[in-house]
C-alpha positions as a Markdown table, in Angstrom:
| # | Residue | x | y | z |
|---|---|---|---|---|
| 1 | Met | -18.7 | -0.4 | -5.5 |
| 2 | Thr | -17.6 | -1.3 | -2.0 |
| 3 | Ala | -14.5 | -0.6 | -0.1 |
| 4 | His | -13.1 | -2.8 | 2.9 |
| 5 | Leu | -10.5 | -1.0 | 5.2 |
| 6 | Ala | -7.8 | -3.0 | 7.1 |
| 7 | Gly | -5.8 | -1.6 | 9.9 |
| 8 | Val | -6.8 | 1.9 | 9.9 |
| 9 | Ser | -7.2 | 2.3 | 13.7 |
| 10 | Val | -3.9 | 0.9 | 14.4 |
| 11 | Ala | -2.3 | 3.0 | 11.5 |
| 12 | Met | -3.8 | 6.1 | 13.2 |
| 13 | Ala | -2.2 | 5.2 | 16.5 |
| 14 | Glu | 1.2 | 4.1 | 14.6 |
| 15 | Pro | 1.7 | 6.7 | 11.8 |
| 16 | Gly | 4.6 | 4.6 | 10.5 |
| 17 | Leu | 2.3 | 1.6 | 9.8 |
| 18 | Pro | 0.3 | 1.4 | 6.5 |
| 19 | Phe | -3.5 | 0.7 | 6.3 |
| 20 | Phe | -5.0 | -1.2 | 3.4 |
| 21 | Val | -7.9 | -0.7 | 1.1 |
| 22 | Glu | -9.8 | -3.3 | -1.0 |
| 23 | Arg | -12.2 | -2.3 | -3.5 |
| 24 | Arg | -14.9 | -4.6 | -5.2 |
| 25 | Gly | -17.6 | -4.0 | -7.8 |
| 26 | Lys | -17.7 | -1.4 | -10.6 |
| 27 | Arg | -16.7 | 2.2 | -10.1 |
| 28 | Pro | -19.2 | 4.8 | -11.2 |
| 29 | Gly | -18.4 | 6.6 | -14.5 |
| 30 | Pro | -16.6 | 5.4 | -17.5 |
| 31 | Pro | -14.7 | 1.9 | -17.5 |
| 32 | Arg | -11.2 | 2.1 | -16.1 |
| 33 | Asp | -10.1 | -1.4 | -16.8 |
| 34 | His | -7.2 | -0.3 | -19.0 |
| 35 | Leu | -5.6 | 1.6 | -15.9 |
| 36 | Pro | -2.8 | -0.1 | -14.3 |
| 37 | Ala | -3.2 | -1.0 | -10.7 |
| 38 | Ile | -1.0 | -0.7 | -7.7 |
| 39 | Ala | 1.4 | -3.5 | -8.0 |
| 40 | Trp | 3.6 | -2.9 | -4.7 |
| 41 | Ile | 4.6 | -0.4 | -2.1 |
| 42 | Glu | 7.8 | 0.3 | -0.4 |
| 43 | Val | 7.8 | 1.6 | 3.3 |
| 44 | Ser | 10.5 | 2.3 | 5.8 |
| 45 | Gly | 10.5 | 2.5 | 9.5 |
| 46 | Asp | 10.9 | -0.1 | 12.3 |
| 47 | Arg | 11.6 | -3.2 | 10.2 |
| 48 | Glu | 10.5 | -5.7 | 12.7 |
| 49 | Arg | 7.3 | -4.1 | 13.4 |
| 50 | Leu | 6.4 | -3.4 | 9.8 |
| 51 | Ala | 7.2 | -7.2 | 9.1 |
| 52 | Arg | 4.9 | -8.4 | 11.9 |
| 53 | Trp | 2.2 | -5.8 | 10.7 |
| 54 | Val | 2.2 | -7.0 | 7.1 |
| 55 | Ser | 2.9 | -10.7 | 7.5 |
| 56 | Ala | -0.7 | -12.0 | 8.0 |
| 57 | Gly | -1.2 | -12.0 | 4.4 |
| 58 | Glu | 0.5 | -12.1 | 1.0 |
| 59 | Leu | 1.0 | -8.4 | 0.6 |
| 60 | Pro | 3.3 | -6.8 | -2.0 |
| 61 | Val | 5.0 | -4.7 | 0.7 |
| 62 | Arg | 8.8 | -3.9 | 0.7 |
| 63 | Ile | 10.5 | -2.9 | 3.9 |
| 64 | Val | 13.5 | -0.8 | 3.4 |
| 65 | Pro | 15.8 | 1.0 | 5.9 |
| 66 | Gly | 15.0 | 4.7 | 7.1 |
| 67 | Pro | 12.6 | 6.8 | 8.8 |
| 68 | Pro | 9.0 | 5.8 | 8.8 |
| 69 | Gly | 7.3 | 6.6 | 5.4 |
| 70 | Val | 6.2 | 5.6 | 1.9 |
| 71 | Arg | 9.3 | 5.4 | -0.2 |
| 72 | Ala | 7.9 | 4.3 | -3.5 |
| 73 | Val | 4.9 | 2.8 | -5.3 |
| 74 | Gly | 4.8 | 0.4 | -8.0 |
| 75 | Ile | 2.0 | 1.1 | -10.4 |
| 76 | Gly | 1.6 | -1.3 | -13.4 |
| 77 | Asp | 5.1 | -1.6 | -14.6 |
| 78 | Arg | 6.3 | 1.8 | -13.3 |
| 79 | Glu | 8.2 | 2.9 | -10.2 |
| 80 | Leu | 7.1 | 6.1 | -8.6 |
| 81 | Arg | 9.6 | 7.6 | -6.1 |
| 82 | Pro | 9.5 | 11.1 | -4.8 |
| 83 | Arg | 12.7 | 13.1 | -5.8 |
């Protein structure tokens, strides 16, 4: 299995920006094909900066108002939000 990271150095300098991981190949261990994948992520912060940061691709990123941070994650058909 290989993983490709994108945006880590910029996200380390600007913690309000997400970074991205793409995995390819088979994972070691039992098959996990039945597990749902991340469908989308919801982040908040500087809307303009975030929009510029994620506009380079077709990324399932939702930008909402609020202080910088991850607000929710969609995994399969479930929505996970902190309480």
